[in-house]
Each structure stands twice: as structure tokens, then as C-alpha cells.
Amino acid sequence: MRSLTEPDIRNSFINCSKGEAKRLAVPRDLAERPWDDLDFLGWRDPGAPDRSYLVVEREGRLVGVAMRFQAAQRGFLHRSMCSLCLTTHPRGGVSLMTARKAGAAGREGNSVGAYMCTDLACSLYVRGKKTPETGARFEESLTLQEQIERTLGNLGAFLDKVSA
């Protein structure tokens, strides 16, 4: 992914107003992000523990989505799998992220959801740059490029639902 600036990020959101996009918390460490290892930029809002955001480049344009989530309250032995990168995590490592739909449907209160890594570090888990709390991902027969394409395909399907 190419490096992004704060204006790039704020102008990309499809499911919130320009005022909301102007007020949301953009990461302060954009210059330090490992852009070459990211398929999308995802982050949690430090001032609002139930909010997270992601921005991805699709068909030559940036698409940003504001999401809400409630941390999972599961037992110590319970594991969940991210629907994007298929990484399994114990406890609250995976959360149901819900996004208001874009346009009139979103203004009427319609939303869609997907189970995602709570820290939105899917790209780093797939590449082995970050390990889940359990210590490892399941070994797959797919190549790294195929895993990246699958993750982007799963993200694309979620974004299609948001924009539909």
C-alpha cells in the first residue's frame, strides 16, 4: 500500500459525513507505518474505545469505512477467527466490526458486520510480521500472495456490502 496523508484518509470515508470524517482520530504515526507490508490501513480510535477505521485502495481510489465494535467477552479458552485473514485469536482478539452502510441506507440505520482482528493488523499477521497471542497462525498450503489476495477479496466483499 502507498503511504497516506491525513487529508487522503479524511477524504476517503464513504459511510460518514464530512464533519464526522473531519473529527475522527487519524493515527499520529503515519510516517512510521510499515506501508510496504500493509494491504489496508486499520486503526482503533484511542479516544473512543468502541470505534475503529480502515482505509484501502480499491480500483485506484481510497475507500475508508468507520466501524464500531464491542470487545468480545469470551472465556480464556475460546478462540475466534478473523473473517478477513483467517487468523485465530484467543479472548478479545477478534471482534464483530459493524459499519453503517453508505448513503440513504446508512442514514436509515442499516449496517453490516464482519468478524475482524480487533487490532486490524491482518496484513501483518498474514506476512508473519506480527504473531497472534497464541504464538502462530495455522499453516496453509496457499502461497503468501494467494493469502494476501484472499484477505483483500474478503475485505472487498465486506466493502461491497457497506457501499451497496
Coordinates of C-alpha atoms in Angstrom, one line a residue:
M1 CA 0.0 0.0 0.0
R2 CA 1.2 3.5 -0.7
S3 CA 1.7 5.8 2.2
L4 CA -1.2 8.0 3.1
T5 CA -1.6 11.5 4.4
E6 CA -4.2 12.8 6.9
P7 CA -6.2 14.6 4.1
D8 CA -6.1 11.4 2.0
I9 CA -7.6 9.5 4.9
R10 CA -10.2 12.0 5.8
N11 CA -11.4 12.3 2.2
S12 CA -11.8 8.6 1.8
F13 CA -14.7 7.8 4.1
I14 CA -17.9 6.5 2.4
N15 CA -20.1 5.9 5.4
C16 CA -19.9 9.0 7.4
S17 CA -20.4 12.7 6.9
K18 CA -17.6 15.1 6.0
G19 CA -18.0 16.6 9.5
E20 CA -17.6 13.2 11.1
A21 CA -14.6 12.4 8.9
K22 CA -13.0 15.7 9.9
R23 CA -13.4 14.9 13.6
L24 CA -12.2 11.3 13.7
A25 CA -8.9 10.5 15.2
V26 CA -6.3 9.8 12.5
P27 CA -3.1 7.9 13.6
R28 CA -0.3 10.2 14.5
D29 CA 2.4 7.7 13.4
L30 CA 1.6 7.6 9.7
A31 CA 5.3 8.2 8.8
E32 CA 6.3 5.1 10.8
R33 CA 3.7 2.7 9.4
P34 CA 5.1 -0.3 7.5
W35 CA 3.4 0.7 4.3
D36 CA 5.1 -2.0 2.2
D37 CA 3.6 -4.7 4.4
L38 CA 0.1 -3.2 4.6
D39 CA -2.8 -4.1 2.3
F40 CA -5.0 -1.6 4.1
L41 CA -4.6 0.9 6.9
G42 CA -6.6 -0.1 10.0
W43 CA -6.7 1.5 13.5
R44 CA -8.7 1.9 16.6
D45 CA -9.7 5.3 18.0
P46 CA -7.7 5.9 21.2
G47 CA -10.3 8.3 22.4
A48 CA -13.4 6.2 21.7
P49 CA -12.8 2.5 22.6
D50 CA -15.7 1.3 20.5
R51 CA -14.6 2.8 17.2
S52 CA -12.2 1.7 14.6
Y53 CA -11.5 2.7 11.0
L54 CA -9.9 1.2 7.9
V55 CA -8.8 2.7 4.6
V56 CA -8.0 0.6 1.5
E57 CA -7.2 1.5 -2.1
R58 CA -9.8 0.0 -4.5
E59 CA -9.8 0.5 -8.2
G60 CA -7.5 3.4 -8.0
R61 CA -9.3 5.3 -5.3
L62 CA -9.2 5.3 -1.5
V63 CA -12.2 3.9 0.4
G64 CA -12.5 4.5 4.1
V65 CA -15.0 2.9 6.5
A66 CA -15.9 3.9 10.0
M67 CA -16.8 1.0 12.2
R68 CA -18.0 0.2 15.7
F69 CA -17.3 -2.8 17.8
Q70 CA -17.9 -4.2 21.2
A71 CA -15.0 -6.2 22.6
A72 CA -15.7 -9.9 22.9
Q73 CA -16.3 -11.1 26.5
R74 CA -15.3 -14.7 25.9
G75 CA -13.6 -17.2 28.1
F76 CA -9.9 -17.8 28.3
L77 CA -10.0 -21.0 26.1
H78 CA -12.4 -19.6 23.5
R79 CA -10.8 -18.8 20.1
S80 CA -12.3 -16.8 17.2
M81 CA -11.2 -16.4 13.6
C82 CA -11.0 -13.2 11.6
S83 CA -13.1 -13.4 8.5
L84 CA -10.6 -11.4 6.5
C85 CA -7.2 -13.0 7.1
L86 CA -8.4 -16.2 8.8
T87 CA -6.1 -15.7 11.8
T88 CA -7.4 -17.2 15.0
H89 CA -7.1 -15.3 18.3
P90 CA -8.0 -16.1 21.9
R91 CA -10.3 -13.9 24.0
G92 CA -10.9 -10.5 22.5
G93 CA -8.5 -10.8 19.6
V94 CA -11.4 -10.9 17.1
S95 CA -14.4 -8.6 17.3
L96 CA -17.6 -8.1 15.3
M97 CA -17.0 -4.8 13.5
T98 CA -20.2 -3.1 12.3
A99 CA -20.2 -0.4 9.7
R100 CA -23.1 1.9 8.8
K101 CA -24.0 1.4 5.2
A102 CA -23.1 4.2 2.8
G103 CA -25.8 6.6 1.5
A104 CA -29.5 6.6 2.3
A105 CA -29.4 3.0 3.7
G106 CA -26.9 4.1 6.3
R107 CA -28.9 7.2 7.2
E108 CA -31.9 4.9 7.8
G109 CA -29.8 2.9 10.3
N110 CA -28.8 -0.1 8.2
S111 CA -25.4 -1.6 8.9
V112 CA -23.3 -4.7 8.0
G113 CA -20.8 -6.5 10.1
A114 CA -17.8 -8.9 9.9
Y115 CA -15.6 -10.6 12.4
M116 CA -12.1 -9.0 12.2
C117 CA -8.9 -8.9 14.1
T118 CA -9.6 -6.3 16.8
D119 CA -6.2 -4.6 16.1
L120 CA -6.9 -4.6 12.3
A121 CA -3.4 -5.9 11.7
C122 CA -4.5 -8.6 9.3
S123 CA -1.8 -7.7 6.7
L124 CA 1.0 -8.2 9.3
Y125 CA -0.5 -11.5 10.6
V126 CA -0.6 -12.9 7.0
R127 CA 3.0 -11.9 6.3
G128 CA 4.3 -13.2 9.7
K129 CA 5.4 -9.7 10.8
K130 CA 3.1 -10.0 13.8
T131 CA 2.1 -13.1 15.7
P132 CA -1.3 -13.6 17.4
E133 CA -1.3 -14.0 21.2
T134 CA -1.4 -17.8 20.7
G135 CA 2.1 -17.7 19.1
A136 CA 1.4 -18.8 15.5
R137 CA -1.1 -18.9 12.6
F138 CA -2.3 -22.2 11.1
E139 CA 0.0 -23.4 8.4
E140 CA -1.6 -23.1 5.0
S141 CA -0.9 -24.6 1.6
L142 CA -1.6 -21.2 -0.1
T143 CA 1.3 -19.0 -1.1
L144 CA 1.8 -15.7 0.6
Q145 CA 0.5 -13.9 -2.5
E146 CA -2.6 -16.1 -2.5
Q147 CA -3.3 -15.4 1.2
I148 CA -2.9 -11.7 0.5
E149 CA -5.3 -11.9 -2.4
R150 CA -7.8 -13.9 -0.3
T151 CA -7.6 -11.3 2.5
L152 CA -8.2 -8.5 0.0
G153 CA -11.1 -10.4 -1.5
N154 CA -12.7 -10.9 1.9
L155 CA -12.2 -7.2 2.6
G156 CA -13.6 -6.3 -0.8
A157 CA -16.8 -8.4 -0.1
F158 CA -17.3 -6.5 3.2
L159 CA -16.8 -3.1 1.5
D160 CA -19.2 -4.1 -1.3
K161 CA -21.9 -4.7 1.4
V162 CA -21.1 -1.3 3.0
S163 CA -21.5 0.6 -0.3
A164 CA -24.5 -1.4 -1.6

